[in-house]
Coordinates of C-alpha atoms and ligand atoms in Angstrom, one line a residue:
M27 CA 0.0 -0.3 0.0
L28 CA 0.7 3.7 0.0
G29 CA 2.1 5.2 3.4
T30 CA 4.0 8.5 4.0
I31 CA 7.6 8.7 4.9
L32 CA 9.6 11.9 6.8
Y33 CA 13.0 11.1 5.3
G34 CA 14.1 14.7 6.5
A35 CA 13.5 18.7 6.8
G36 CA 11.4 19.4 3.5
D37 CA 11.4 15.7 2.2
V38 CA 8.0 13.9 2.6
R39 CA 7.4 11.1 0.1
C40 CA 4.5 9.2 -0.5
E41 CA 5.8 5.2 -1.4
D42 CA 5.0 1.7 -1.7
V43 CA 5.4 0.5 2.3
P44 CA 4.3 -3.1 4.1
E45 CA 0.6 -3.2 4.9
P46 CA -0.1 -2.8 8.7
K47 CA -0.6 -6.6 10.8
I48 CA -1.1 -7.3 14.1
I49 CA 1.6 -7.5 16.5
H50 CA 0.0 -7.5 19.9
P51 CA -3.4 -8.8 20.5
T52 CA -4.7 -5.4 22.0
D53 CA -4.1 -4.4 18.7
A54 CA -6.8 -3.4 15.7
I55 CA -6.0 -2.8 11.7
I56 CA -8.4 0.2 10.8
R57 CA -9.1 1.2 7.0
L58 CA -9.0 4.8 7.6
S59 CA -11.9 6.7 5.7
A60 CA -9.6 9.3 5.6
S61 CA -6.4 11.3 7.0
C62 CA -4.7 14.6 7.6
I63 CA -1.9 16.7 8.4
C64 CA -1.0 17.8 11.4
G65 CA 0.2 21.4 12.6
S66 CA 2.9 19.3 14.6
D67 CA 4.1 17.6 11.5
L68 CA 5.4 20.5 10.7
W69 CA 7.8 20.8 13.3
P70 CA 10.2 17.9 12.0
Y71 CA 9.2 18.9 8.5
R72 CA 10.9 22.3 9.0
G73 CA 13.9 20.8 10.5
L74 CA 13.2 22.3 14.1
N75 CA 12.8 18.5 15.1
E76 CA 15.8 16.2 14.2
V77 CA 15.0 13.2 11.8
T78 CA 17.4 10.8 12.3
S79 CA 15.7 7.8 10.4
P80 CA 12.4 7.8 7.9
R81 CA 9.6 8.0 9.9
A82 CA 6.0 7.1 9.1
M83 CA 3.9 9.9 9.4
G84 CA 0.0 10.5 10.5
H85 CA -1.4 10.5 13.9
E86 CA -5.0 11.4 13.4
Y87 CA -7.4 8.5 11.9
C88 CA -10.8 7.3 11.8
G89 CA -12.2 4.4 9.9
I90 CA -13.7 1.1 9.7
V91 CA -11.9 -1.9 11.9
E92 CA -10.3 -4.7 9.3
E93 CA -9.1 -6.8 12.0
V94 CA -8.7 -7.0 15.6
G95 CA -6.0 -9.2 18.1
T96 CA -7.8 -11.8 20.6
A97 CA -7.5 -9.5 23.1
V98 CA -9.7 -7.0 21.9
T99 CA -13.0 -7.1 23.0
S100 CA -14.8 -3.3 22.8
V101 CA -14.7 -2.8 19.2
R102 CA -15.0 -5.4 16.0
P103 CA -14.3 -6.0 12.1
G104 CA -17.2 -3.7 10.9
Q105 CA -17.8 -0.8 12.8
F106 CA -16.5 3.0 12.3
V107 CA -13.9 4.1 15.1
V108 CA -12.3 6.9 16.2
G109 CA -9.3 7.1 18.0
S110 CA -6.8 9.7 19.5
F111 CA -3.4 10.5 18.6
C112 CA -2.0 9.2 22.2
I113 CA -2.9 5.6 22.6
S114 CA -3.7 4.8 26.0
D115 CA -5.2 1.7 27.7
N116 CA -7.7 4.0 29.4
T117 CA -7.4 2.0 32.6
C118 CA -3.8 2.9 34.5
P119 CA -4.0 5.6 37.2
H120 CA -2.9 8.4 34.8
C121 CA -5.8 7.3 32.3
R122 CA -8.6 7.5 35.3
F123 CA -7.5 10.9 36.5
G124 CA -8.3 12.0 33.3
F125 CA -4.7 12.5 31.5
Q126 CA -4.9 9.3 28.8
S127 CA -1.6 11.4 27.2
S128 CA 0.6 10.3 29.9
C129 CA -1.1 6.5 29.8
E130 CA 1.7 4.5 31.7
Q131 CA 1.1 2.8 28.5
G132 CA 0.9 5.4 26.3
E133 CA 2.7 5.5 22.7
F134 CA 1.9 8.0 20.1
M135 CA 0.1 6.7 17.0
V136 CA 2.2 6.8 14.0
G137 CA 1.7 5.6 10.5
A138 CA -2.0 7.0 9.6
Q139 CA -1.3 9.5 6.5
A140 CA -2.0 5.5 4.7
P141 CA -5.1 4.0 3.5
Y142 CA -4.6 1.2 7.1
A143 CA -3.1 1.8 10.6
R144 CA -2.5 -0.1 13.3
V145 CA -4.0 0.8 16.1
P146 CA -2.0 -0.6 19.3
L147 CA -4.3 -1.3 22.9
A148 CA -7.6 -1.0 20.6
D149 CA -10.2 -1.4 23.7
G150 CA -8.7 1.7 25.3
T151 CA -7.8 4.2 22.3
L152 CA -10.6 3.4 20.0
I153 CA -14.7 4.8 20.3
A154 CA -17.1 3.0 18.1
T155 CA -20.2 4.8 16.8
A156 CA -23.6 2.6 17.1
D157 CA -24.0 2.9 12.9
V158 CA -21.4 4.2 10.0
P159 CA -22.0 7.5 9.9
Q160 CA -22.7 9.7 7.0
E161 CA -19.7 10.7 4.4
D162 CA -20.2 14.0 4.8
L163 CA -19.2 13.9 8.4
I164 CA -15.9 12.6 7.8
P165 CA -13.7 15.3 8.1
S166 CA -15.5 16.4 11.1
L167 CA -15.2 12.8 13.2
L168 CA -11.6 13.3 11.8
A169 CA -11.4 16.3 13.0
T170 CA -12.0 14.8 16.6
S171 CA -8.8 12.5 16.9
D172 CA -6.5 14.9 17.5
V173 CA -7.0 18.7 15.9
L174 CA -10.1 19.6 17.9
G175 CA -9.4 17.1 21.2
T176 CA -6.1 19.6 21.4
G177 CA -8.0 22.9 21.1
W178 CA -10.9 21.3 23.8
Y179 CA -8.2 20.5 26.1
A180 CA -6.7 23.9 25.5
A181 CA -10.0 25.8 26.5
D182 CA -10.5 22.8 29.4
A183 CA -7.2 23.6 30.7
A184 CA -7.8 27.5 30.8
R185 CA -10.8 26.8 32.5
V186 CA -13.0 28.6 30.3
R187 CA -16.4 29.1 32.0
P188 CA -20.2 30.3 30.8
G189 CA -19.7 34.2 30.4
S190 CA -15.9 33.7 30.1
T191 CA -13.3 36.2 28.3
V192 CA -11.3 34.4 26.2
V193 CA -8.2 35.2 24.0
V194 CA -7.2 32.5 21.8
V195 CA -3.4 33.2 20.8
G196 CA -2.7 31.6 17.4
D197 CA -4.8 31.0 14.2
G198 CA -3.7 27.9 12.9
A199 CA -5.7 24.7 13.1
V200 CA -5.3 24.0 16.7
G201 CA -6.4 28.0 17.5
L202 CA -9.4 27.9 15.7
M203 CA -11.2 24.9 17.2
G204 CA -10.0 26.5 20.7
V205 CA -12.3 29.1 19.1
L206 CA -14.9 26.6 18.4
A207 CA -14.7 24.8 22.0
A208 CA -14.3 28.0 24.1
K209 CA -18.1 29.1 22.1
Q210 CA -19.1 25.7 23.4
M211 CA -18.6 26.0 26.8
R212 CA -20.2 29.5 26.5
A213 CA -17.4 31.7 26.7
E214 CA -18.8 35.0 26.2
R215 CA -16.3 36.8 24.5
I216 CA -14.0 35.2 22.4
I217 CA -11.2 37.0 21.2
A218 CA -8.7 35.6 18.2
M219 CA -5.7 36.7 17.5
S220 CA -4.8 36.6 13.7
R221 CA -3.6 38.8 11.2
H222 CA -4.8 36.1 8.6
K223 CA -7.9 37.2 6.2
T224 CA -9.0 33.6 5.7
R225 CA -8.1 32.9 8.9
Q226 CA -10.2 35.3 11.7
D227 CA -13.4 35.1 8.9
L228 CA -13.2 31.1 10.0
A229 CA -12.7 32.7 13.7
L230 CA -15.7 34.4 13.2
A231 CA -17.9 31.4 12.5
F232 CA -16.4 29.1 14.8
G233 CA -17.8 32.0 17.4
A234 CA -14.9 34.8 17.7
T235 CA -16.7 37.8 18.6
D236 CA -13.3 40.2 18.6
I237 CA -10.4 39.7 16.3
V238 CA -6.6 41.6 17.4
S239 CA -4.6 41.9 14.5
E240 CA -1.7 43.0 16.3
R241 CA 0.9 41.1 17.7
G242 CA 3.7 41.9 20.7
D243 CA 3.1 44.6 22.9
A244 CA 0.2 45.9 20.5
G245 CA -1.2 43.1 20.6
V246 CA -1.4 43.1 24.5
A247 CA -2.6 46.7 24.3
R248 CA -5.3 46.2 22.5
V249 CA -6.3 43.0 24.6
K250 CA -6.8 45.1 27.8
E251 CA -8.2 48.3 25.6
L252 CA -11.0 45.4 24.9
T253 CA -11.7 44.2 28.6
K254 CA -11.0 47.5 30.0
G255 CA -7.9 47.3 31.7
V256 CA -9.0 43.9 33.0
G257 CA -6.9 41.1 31.0
A258 CA -8.8 37.8 30.1
D259 CA -9.9 35.0 32.4
S260 CA -8.8 32.2 30.3
V261 CA -6.1 32.6 27.8
L262 CA -5.3 29.5 24.9
E263 CA -1.8 29.2 23.6
C264 CA -2.1 27.3 20.5
V265 CA 1.4 28.3 19.2
G266 CA 4.6 26.4 21.1
T267 CA 6.4 29.5 20.5
Q268 CA 8.6 32.2 23.1
E269 CA 6.5 35.0 21.0
A270 CA 3.0 33.2 21.7
M271 CA 3.5 32.4 25.6
T272 CA 4.9 36.0 26.2
Q273 CA 1.3 37.7 24.8
V274 CA -0.4 34.8 26.5
L275 CA 1.0 36.4 29.8
G276 CA 0.8 39.6 28.7
C277 CA -3.3 39.1 28.3
V278 CA -4.0 37.3 31.2
R279 CA -6.2 39.0 34.1
P280 CA -4.3 38.2 37.5
G281 CA -6.6 35.0 38.8
G282 CA -6.5 33.7 35.3
S283 CA -5.9 30.6 33.6
I284 CA -3.8 29.4 31.4
G285 CA -4.2 26.5 28.7
F286 CA -1.1 25.8 26.5
V287 CA -1.1 23.1 23.9
G288 CA 1.6 24.1 21.5
V289 CA 4.4 22.3 21.4
P290 CA 7.2 24.6 23.0
H291 CA 10.1 25.2 20.9
E292 CA 12.6 26.7 23.1
V293 CA 10.1 28.8 25.2
A294 CA 11.1 29.7 28.2
L295 CA 9.0 30.5 31.3
D296 CA 10.5 33.1 33.3
G297 CA 9.5 32.6 37.6
E298 CA 9.5 36.0 38.5
T299 CA 6.7 37.4 35.6
L300 CA 4.9 33.9 36.5
F301 CA 4.9 35.1 39.8
W302 CA 3.3 38.1 39.6
S303 CA 1.0 37.2 37.0
Q304 CA -0.9 35.3 39.7
A305 CA -2.0 33.1 36.5
S306 CA -1.9 29.1 36.6
L307 CA -1.4 27.2 33.9
Q308 CA -1.8 23.9 32.5
G309 CA -0.6 22.1 29.4
G310 CA 0.8 19.3 27.9
P311 CA -0.1 16.8 24.7
A312 CA -4.0 16.7 24.7
P313 CA -5.6 13.9 26.8
V314 CA -8.0 13.6 24.0
R315 CA -9.7 10.1 25.1
R316 CA -11.0 12.2 28.1
F317 CA -13.2 14.6 25.3
L318 CA -13.7 11.8 22.5
Q319 CA -17.0 10.5 23.4
H320 CA -18.6 13.7 23.8
L321 CA -17.0 15.9 20.8
M322 CA -17.9 12.2 18.6
D323 CA -21.9 13.0 20.0
L324 CA -21.5 16.9 19.2
V325 CA -20.4 15.8 15.4
L326 CA -22.8 13.4 15.0
R327 CA -25.7 15.8 16.4
R328 CA -24.4 17.7 13.9
E329 CA -24.4 20.4 16.6
I330 CA -20.8 21.4 15.4
E331 CA -18.8 21.2 11.9
P332 CA -15.0 21.6 13.3
G333 CA -14.1 19.7 9.2
K334 CA -14.7 23.5 8.0
V335 CA -10.7 23.9 9.7
F336 CA -9.7 21.6 6.1
D337 CA -9.6 24.1 3.6
L338 CA -7.6 22.0 1.4
T339 CA -8.5 18.2 0.0
L340 CA -5.8 16.1 -1.9
P341 CA -5.2 12.3 -2.4
L342 CA -2.6 10.7 -0.5
A343 CA -0.5 10.5 -3.7
D344 CA 0.0 14.6 -3.4
V345 CA 0.9 14.5 0.3
A346 CA 3.9 16.3 -0.3
E347 CA 2.1 19.4 -1.6
G348 CA -0.2 18.7 1.6
Y349 CA 3.0 19.6 3.6
R350 CA 4.1 22.5 1.6
A351 CA 0.9 24.3 1.7
M352 CA 0.9 24.3 5.3
D353 CA 4.2 25.3 5.7
E354 CA 3.7 28.3 3.3
R355 CA 0.7 29.1 5.4
R356 CA -1.2 28.2 1.8
A357 CA -3.5 26.1 3.5
I358 CA -4.7 26.0 7.4
K359 CA -5.1 22.2 7.4
T360 CA -4.9 19.5 4.4
L361 CA -7.5 16.4 4.6
L362 CA -5.9 13.3 2.8
E363 CA -8.4 10.7 0.6
V364 CA -7.1 8.0 1.2
A365 CA -9.8 5.3 -0.3
Ligands
ZN29 ZN1 -3.0 4.5 31.0

């Protein structure tokens, strides 16, 4: 079959790879309904994470169960399933505490930019739907696997409440999902920081009430102005750079909360700044599994349409162009047709 392999910075290829097989009795093999490219895939693609050996790319997935190992009891062939990009047993102390992304048996999903993929720990990782969903729901169900789940976690970690004022730093796909999540959590004011027209429009469509296009000190000043000098109750960091984290600390009100889900790249937090900010801070890889059933239900009831975040659809064979388009910010997020 075809699969996606990253060889090094700027070098991603669609090529022949072996079909996945059951390795452990807890595995499942799924036939993907669609796949996609994640913003985090761009870190190694841009050479910001070292690539020491060829890497099978893709960690967002949904599809039909083809085969299960002998120990799998909760899903069966023919069912439509979604799983988190973090594999988890869903039974260990961290999973039971709601942090499945720190599962004692945890690992990251790999190789999902392909027609078939192996999902380890299938019982703990996958959730099946009652019926095979309608085709037009596939992009939104795929989004629950990571990008929506991560944006949702950012809002949850930032303690968004009904009536909250929220700032979202980052207008990539995760930031836009953070806007959607804050809206669902009934935030009253959602300020999206973005300087790109298409992303601003999508943020407004997902529920943003204000757009701030300024950055740095000017961005902080604008947020302060919009909040009558107070700052925001909840701030979502969805980038992973020092500039973004500095922005976040400038926008949060004393006693406010920060959810940070951008994978940090050389981000340093100054203890003294943090001390005087009086902000609470929670972040890390999103425990999507905690939210997954709820997010899938919202999609299946057509209450949310996170799939709108995909603004480019390509066949798997053109995966390299999908990476390029996202790298050059010509696309927010690329959906890959794998059938
Ligand atoms: Zn666990």
